[in-house]
Amino acid sequence: MMETGQDEVRREAPALCTRRLLLRAFAESDAGALYACCRNPLLGDNAGWKPHSSPGESRRVLEEVFLRRPTTWAVTDGGTGRLVGAVGLLPDPKRECPGVAMLGYWLDEACWGRGLMTEAARAVVGYGFSQLGLEMVTATCYPHNERSRRVLERLGFRFEGVIHRAVQDHRGVVSDLCSFYLPHDIRRNE
């Protein structure tokens, strides 16, 4: 469990609204939309997971990864309610101190290049600092994932370095990760 400095334990993420998005807790009814997004090989390859091969796989992932997570949000279009991505604050497996969480996210390819993930991640990072009492938020991305890197840079994250041979993907390919951090005291672009 992520230590956040909060005594209250939530069972699901609170709703967060931005100019164009509604960030809300995932629901079982999101399985079909999750499959529609996550079957895209470009999405999985940029995030490090296997593209979903069936609606059943998406239901399993929804249950195991997204449902009832107090710091994981479904990113939905504020006008239509359509699921377009996910964003969350997770325990950072590379850090063992309290007050630190790792930002993770993905966005449906049809929404790339519109600043939506920057908008969603800004809301979640702000929530992490103001409501969870985090001292630092970290993030990693593959060196080839320039879009993800730009999201982090727009949010004010600092490049920390490259973690060599950091992960092995679903195909067995070993890759480096670029590591970033954002201390609470240097947040920008609020």
PDB file of C-alpha atoms in Angstrom:
ATOM      1  CA  MET A   1       0.000   0.000   0.000  1.00  0.00           C
ATOM      2  CA  MET A   2       1.293   3.468  -0.854  1.00  0.00           C
ATOM      3  CA  GLU A   3       2.086   5.531   2.209  1.00  0.00           C
ATOM      4  CA  THR A   4       0.707   8.993   1.675  1.00  0.00           C
ATOM      5  CA  GLY A   5       0.430  10.627   5.071  1.00  0.00           C
ATOM      6  CA  GLN A   6      -3.370  10.298   4.980  1.00  0.00           C
ATOM      7  CA  ASP A   7      -5.223   8.423   7.707  1.00  0.00           C
ATOM      8  CA  GLU A   8      -8.355   7.981   5.609  1.00  0.00           C
ATOM      9  CA  VAL A   9      -8.430   4.924   3.361  1.00  0.00           C
ATOM     10  CA  ARG A  10     -10.480   5.348   0.179  1.00  0.00           C
ATOM     11  CA  ARG A  11     -11.797   2.431  -1.793  1.00  0.00           C
ATOM     12  CA  GLU A  12     -12.029   4.281  -5.083  1.00  0.00           C
ATOM     13  CA  ALA A  13     -10.682   7.415  -6.661  1.00  0.00           C
ATOM     14  CA  PRO A  14     -12.620  10.643  -6.095  1.00  0.00           C
ATOM     15  CA  ALA A  15     -13.868  12.445  -9.205  1.00  0.00           C
ATOM     16  CA  LEU A  16     -11.610  15.201 -10.536  1.00  0.00           C
ATOM     17  CA  CYS A  17     -12.782  17.665 -13.193  1.00  0.00           C
ATOM     18  CA  THR A  18     -10.591  19.582 -15.615  1.00  0.00           C
ATOM     19  CA  ARG A  19     -11.501  21.936 -18.442  1.00  0.00           C
ATOM     20  CA  ARG A  20     -12.129  19.085 -20.917  1.00  0.00           C
ATOM     21  CA  LEU A  21     -12.071  15.905 -18.859  1.00  0.00           C
ATOM     22  CA  LEU A  22     -13.759  14.069 -16.038  1.00  0.00           C
ATOM     23  CA  LEU A  23     -11.435  11.781 -14.095  1.00  0.00           C
ATOM     24  CA  ARG A  24     -13.434   9.193 -12.184  1.00  0.00           C
ATOM     25  CA  ALA A  25     -13.135   5.773 -10.638  1.00  0.00           C
ATOM     26  CA  PHE A  26     -13.201   2.889 -13.087  1.00  0.00           C
ATOM     27  CA  ALA A  27     -16.409   0.845 -13.265  1.00  0.00           C
ATOM     28  CA  GLU A  28     -17.103  -2.685 -14.462  1.00  0.00           C
ATOM     29  CA  SER A  29     -19.051  -1.152 -17.343  1.00  0.00           C
ATOM     30  CA  ASP A  30     -15.750   0.257 -18.705  1.00  0.00           C
ATOM     31  CA  ALA A  31     -14.607  -3.172 -19.946  1.00  0.00           C
ATOM     32  CA  GLY A  32     -15.755  -2.710 -23.550  1.00  0.00           C
ATOM     33  CA  ALA A  33     -14.250   0.768 -23.871  1.00  0.00           C
ATOM     34  CA  LEU A  34     -11.048  -0.458 -22.228  1.00  0.00           C
ATOM     35  CA  TYR A  35     -10.770  -3.201 -24.841  1.00  0.00           C
ATOM     36  CA  ALA A  36     -11.461  -0.746 -27.673  1.00  0.00           C
ATOM     37  CA  CYS A  37      -8.525   1.404 -26.501  1.00  0.00           C
ATOM     38  CA  CYS A  38      -6.072  -1.226 -25.290  1.00  0.00           C
ATOM     39  CA  ARG A  39      -6.163  -3.629 -28.223  1.00  0.00           C
ATOM     40  CA  ASN A  40      -4.090  -1.044 -30.121  1.00  0.00           C
ATOM     41  CA  PRO A  41      -0.494  -2.354 -30.387  1.00  0.00           C
ATOM     42  CA  LEU A  42       0.939   1.171 -30.401  1.00  0.00           C
ATOM     43  CA  LEU A  43      -0.563   1.858 -26.994  1.00  0.00           C
ATOM     44  CA  GLY A  44       0.761  -1.304 -25.398  1.00  0.00           C
ATOM     45  CA  ASP A  45       4.197  -1.015 -26.968  1.00  0.00           C
ATOM     46  CA  ASN A  46       4.620   2.540 -25.651  1.00  0.00           C
ATOM     47  CA  ALA A  47       3.445   1.549 -22.170  1.00  0.00           C
ATOM     48  CA  GLY A  48       5.199  -1.812 -21.909  1.00  0.00           C
ATOM     49  CA  TRP A  49       2.259  -4.189 -21.917  1.00  0.00           C
ATOM     50  CA  LYS A  50       0.772  -6.614 -24.388  1.00  0.00           C
ATOM     51  CA  PRO A  51      -2.127  -5.282 -26.461  1.00  0.00           C
ATOM     52  CA  HIS A  52      -5.370  -6.768 -25.175  1.00  0.00           C
ATOM     53  CA  SER A  53      -6.399  -9.744 -27.304  1.00  0.00           C
ATOM     54  CA  SER A  54     -10.035 -10.084 -26.219  1.00  0.00           C
ATOM     55  CA  PRO A  55     -12.801  -8.363 -24.285  1.00  0.00           C
ATOM     56  CA  GLY A  56     -12.329 -11.037 -21.609  1.00  0.00           C
ATOM     57  CA  GLU A  57      -8.703 -10.048 -21.162  1.00  0.00           C
ATOM     58  CA  SER A  58      -9.756  -6.424 -20.754  1.00  0.00           C
ATOM     59  CA  ARG A  59     -12.300  -7.452 -18.104  1.00  0.00           C
ATOM     60  CA  ARG A  60      -9.553  -9.290 -16.199  1.00  0.00           C
ATOM     61  CA  VAL A  61      -7.202  -6.305 -16.439  1.00  0.00           C
ATOM     62  CA  LEU A  62      -9.992  -3.995 -15.310  1.00  0.00           C
ATOM     63  CA  GLU A  63     -10.632  -6.170 -12.264  1.00  0.00           C
ATOM     64  CA  GLU A  64      -6.971  -6.733 -11.358  1.00  0.00           C
ATOM     65  CA  VAL A  65      -5.486  -3.327 -12.161  1.00  0.00           C
ATOM     66  CA  PHE A  66      -8.088  -0.574 -12.249  1.00  0.00           C
ATOM     67  CA  LEU A  67     -11.152  -1.306 -10.096  1.00  0.00           C
ATOM     68  CA  ARG A  68     -11.302  -0.136  -6.491  1.00  0.00           C
ATOM     69  CA  ARG A  69      -8.008   1.708  -6.634  1.00  0.00           C
ATOM     70  CA  PRO A  70      -8.060   4.922  -4.589  1.00  0.00           C
ATOM     71  CA  THR A  71      -5.463   6.653  -6.755  1.00  0.00           C
ATOM     72  CA  THR A  72      -6.275   5.362 -10.248  1.00  0.00           C
ATOM     73  CA  TRP A  73      -8.649   7.281 -12.493  1.00  0.00           C
ATOM     74  CA  ALA A  74     -10.524   6.564 -15.700  1.00  0.00           C
ATOM     75  CA  VAL A  75      -9.889   9.526 -17.996  1.00  0.00           C
ATOM     76  CA  THR A  76     -13.152  10.365 -19.755  1.00  0.00           C
ATOM     77  CA  ASP A  77     -14.188  13.019 -22.240  1.00  0.00           C
ATOM     78  CA  GLY A  78     -15.989  15.688 -20.222  1.00  0.00           C
ATOM     79  CA  GLY A  79     -18.608  16.176 -22.931  1.00  0.00           C
ATOM     80  CA  THR A  80     -19.374  12.632 -24.026  1.00  0.00           C
ATOM     81  CA  GLY A  81     -18.262  10.557 -21.031  1.00  0.00           C
ATOM     82  CA  ARG A  82     -16.269   8.274 -23.356  1.00  0.00           C
ATOM     83  CA  LEU A  83     -13.313   6.481 -21.742  1.00  0.00           C
ATOM     84  CA  VAL A  84     -10.114   7.753 -23.383  1.00  0.00           C
ATOM     85  CA  GLY A  85      -7.388   6.709 -20.955  1.00  0.00           C
ATOM     86  CA  ALA A  86      -6.193   6.122 -17.434  1.00  0.00           C
ATOM     87  CA  VAL A  87      -3.948   7.953 -14.997  1.00  0.00           C
ATOM     88  CA  GLY A  88      -2.830   7.030 -11.518  1.00  0.00           C
ATOM     89  CA  LEU A  89      -0.451   7.419  -8.632  1.00  0.00           C
ATOM     90  CA  LEU A  90       1.122   4.092  -7.779  1.00  0.00           C
ATOM     91  CA  PRO A  91       3.790   2.834  -5.409  1.00  0.00           C
ATOM     92  CA  ASP A  92       7.186   3.419  -7.011  1.00  0.00           C
ATOM     93  CA  PRO A  93       8.948   0.037  -7.099  1.00  0.00           C
ATOM     94  CA  LYS A  94      12.335   1.747  -7.276  1.00  0.00           C
ATOM     95  CA  ARG A  95      11.912   3.861  -4.101  1.00  0.00           C
ATOM     96  CA  GLU A  96      11.339   2.657  -0.585  1.00  0.00           C
ATOM     97  CA  CYS A  97      10.448   5.865   1.231  1.00  0.00           C
ATOM     98  CA  PRO A  98       7.005   7.206   2.170  1.00  0.00           C
ATOM     99  CA  GLY A  99       5.622  10.336   0.557  1.00  0.00           C
ATOM    100  CA  VAL A 100       6.579   9.272  -2.985  1.00  0.00           C
ATOM    101  CA  ALA A 101       4.302   7.929  -5.691  1.00  0.00           C
ATOM    102  CA  MET A 102       4.871   7.073  -9.330  1.00  0.00           C
ATOM    103  CA  LEU A 103       2.678   8.613 -12.031  1.00  0.00           C
ATOM    104  CA  GLY A 104       1.436   6.167 -14.635  1.00  0.00           C
ATOM    105  CA  TYR A 105      -0.841   6.821 -17.586  1.00  0.00           C
ATOM    106  CA  TRP A 106      -2.023   5.823 -21.042  1.00  0.00           C
ATOM    107  CA  LEU A 107      -4.235   7.548 -23.598  1.00  0.00           C
ATOM    108  CA  ASP A 108      -6.232   6.244 -26.554  1.00  0.00           C
ATOM    109  CA  GLU A 109      -4.318   6.922 -29.776  1.00  0.00           C
ATOM    110  CA  ALA A 110      -7.263   8.885 -31.234  1.00  0.00           C
ATOM    111  CA  CYS A 111      -6.641  11.487 -28.492  1.00  0.00           C
ATOM    112  CA  TRP A 112      -2.871  11.875 -28.877  1.00  0.00           C
ATOM    113  CA  GLY A 113      -1.472  15.335 -29.582  1.00  0.00           C
ATOM    114  CA  ARG A 114      -4.283  17.348 -27.959  1.00  0.00           C
ATOM    115  CA  GLY A 115      -2.796  17.931 -24.501  1.00  0.00           C
ATOM    116  CA  LEU A 116      -5.376  15.726 -22.785  1.00  0.00           C
ATOM    117  CA  MET A 117      -2.917  13.605 -20.830  1.00  0.00           C
ATOM    118  CA  THR A 118      -1.029  16.688 -19.673  1.00  0.00           C
ATOM    119  CA  GLU A 119      -4.365  18.062 -18.423  1.00  0.00           C
ATOM    120  CA  ALA A 120      -5.311  14.812 -16.676  1.00  0.00           C
ATOM    121  CA  ALA A 121      -1.873  14.221 -15.148  1.00  0.00           C
ATOM    122  CA  ARG A 122      -1.700  17.818 -13.883  1.00  0.00           C
ATOM    123  CA  ALA A 123      -4.951  17.268 -11.971  1.00  0.00           C
ATOM    124  CA  VAL A 124      -3.749  13.976 -10.497  1.00  0.00           C
ATOM    125  CA  VAL A 125      -0.314  15.290  -9.511  1.00  0.00           C
ATOM    126  CA  GLY A 126      -2.002  18.297  -7.882  1.00  0.00           C
ATOM    127  CA  TYR A 127      -4.299  15.938  -5.990  1.00  0.00           C
ATOM    128  CA  GLY A 128      -1.313  13.878  -4.876  1.00  0.00           C
ATOM    129  CA  PHE A 129       0.467  16.900  -3.454  1.00  0.00           C
ATOM    130  CA  SER A 130      -2.540  18.690  -1.948  1.00  0.00           C
ATOM    131  CA  GLN A 131      -4.692  15.785  -0.743  1.00  0.00           C
ATOM    132  CA  LEU A 132      -2.293  12.891  -0.232  1.00  0.00           C
ATOM    133  CA  GLY A 133       0.582  14.925   1.163  1.00  0.00           C
ATOM    134  CA  LEU A 134       3.100  13.550  -1.314  1.00  0.00           C
ATOM    135  CA  GLU A 135       6.586  15.023  -1.231  1.00  0.00           C
ATOM    136  CA  MET A 136       7.558  13.808  -4.689  1.00  0.00           C
ATOM    137  CA  VAL A 137       6.015  12.211  -7.771  1.00  0.00           C
ATOM    138  CA  THR A 138       8.157  10.099 -10.092  1.00  0.00           C
ATOM    139  CA  ALA A 139       7.604   8.708 -13.570  1.00  0.00           C
ATOM    140  CA  THR A 140       9.384   6.588 -16.148  1.00  0.00           C
ATOM    141  CA  CYS A 141       8.990   6.112 -19.875  1.00  0.00           C
ATOM    142  CA  TYR A 142      10.765   4.275 -22.641  1.00  0.00           C
ATOM    143  CA  PRO A 143      13.451   6.333 -24.400  1.00  0.00           C
ATOM    144  CA  HIS A 144      11.484   6.042 -27.674  1.00  0.00           C
ATOM    145  CA  ASN A 145       8.246   7.370 -26.140  1.00  0.00           C
ATOM    146  CA  GLU A 146       8.681  11.068 -26.947  1.00  0.00           C
ATOM    147  CA  ARG A 147       5.011  11.889 -26.343  1.00  0.00           C
ATOM    148  CA  SER A 148       5.182  10.636 -22.778  1.00  0.00           C
ATOM    149  CA  ARG A 149       8.422  12.488 -22.192  1.00  0.00           C
ATOM    150  CA  ARG A 150       6.814  15.727 -23.406  1.00  0.00           C
ATOM    151  CA  VAL A 151       3.888  15.256 -21.000  1.00  0.00           C
ATOM    152  CA  LEU A 152       6.327  14.973 -18.119  1.00  0.00           C
ATOM    153  CA  GLU A 153       8.380  17.955 -19.244  1.00  0.00           C
ATOM    154  CA  ARG A 154       5.247  20.127 -19.598  1.00  0.00           C
ATOM    155  CA  LEU A 155       4.344  19.246 -16.016  1.00  0.00           C
ATOM    156  CA  GLY A 156       7.777  20.353 -14.782  1.00  0.00           C
ATOM    157  CA  PHE A 157       9.248  16.910 -14.110  1.00  0.00           C
ATOM    158  CA  ARG A 158      13.033  16.836 -14.016  1.00  0.00           C
ATOM    159  CA  PHE A 159      15.012  14.249 -15.954  1.00  0.00           C
ATOM    160  CA  GLU A 160      16.818  12.068 -13.438  1.00  0.00           C
ATOM    161  CA  GLY A 161      18.685   9.733 -15.770  1.00  0.00           C
ATOM    162  CA  VAL A 162      18.437   6.442 -17.593  1.00  0.00           C
ATOM    163  CA  ILE A 163      17.832   3.186 -15.764  1.00  0.00           C
ATOM    164  CA  HIS A 164      19.648   0.709 -17.982  1.00  0.00           C
ATOM    165  CA  ARG A 165      18.130  -2.727 -18.622  1.00  0.00           C
ATOM    166  CA  ALA A 166      15.231  -1.739 -16.376  1.00  0.00           C
ATOM    167  CA  VAL A 167      12.337  -3.804 -17.710  1.00  0.00           C
ATOM    168  CA  GLN A 168      11.478  -6.787 -19.831  1.00  0.00           C
ATOM    169  CA  ASP A 169       8.317  -6.495 -21.923  1.00  0.00           C
ATOM    170  CA  HIS A 170       5.731  -9.131 -22.830  1.00  0.00           C
ATOM    171  CA  ARG A 171       7.850 -10.260 -25.811  1.00  0.00           C
ATOM    172  CA  GLY A 172      10.978 -10.708 -23.697  1.00  0.00           C
ATOM    173  CA  VAL A 173      12.669  -7.529 -24.985  1.00  0.00           C
ATOM    174  CA  VAL A 174      14.807  -5.820 -22.326  1.00  0.00           C
ATOM    175  CA  SER A 175      14.690  -2.024 -22.393  1.00  0.00           C
ATOM    176  CA  ASP A 176      16.043   1.031 -20.641  1.00  0.00           C
ATOM    177  CA  LEU A 177      13.745   3.520 -18.927  1.00  0.00           C
ATOM    178  CA  CYS A 178      14.085   7.285 -18.662  1.00  0.00           C
ATOM    179  CA  SER A 179      13.446   8.358 -15.074  1.00  0.00           C
ATOM    180  CA  PHE A 180      11.854  11.654 -13.993  1.00  0.00           C
ATOM    181  CA  TYR A 181      10.874  13.256 -10.699  1.00  0.00           C
ATOM    182  CA  LEU A 182       8.830  16.215  -9.513  1.00  0.00           C
ATOM    183  CA  PRO A 183       9.378  17.389  -5.944  1.00  0.00           C
ATOM    184  CA  HIS A 184       6.412  19.117  -4.332  1.00  0.00           C
ATOM    185  CA  ASP A 185       8.257  22.413  -4.084  1.00  0.00           C
ATOM    186  CA  ILE A 186       8.960  22.862  -7.818  1.00  0.00           C
ATOM    187  CA  ARG A 187       5.543  22.268  -9.380  1.00  0.00           C
ATOM    188  CA  ARG A 188       4.962  24.458 -12.417  1.00  0.00           C
ATOM    189  CA  ASN A 189       2.234  25.261 -14.896  1.00  0.00           C
ATOM    190  CA  GLU A 190      -0.616  25.128 -12.371  1.00  0.00           C
TER     191      GLU A 190
END
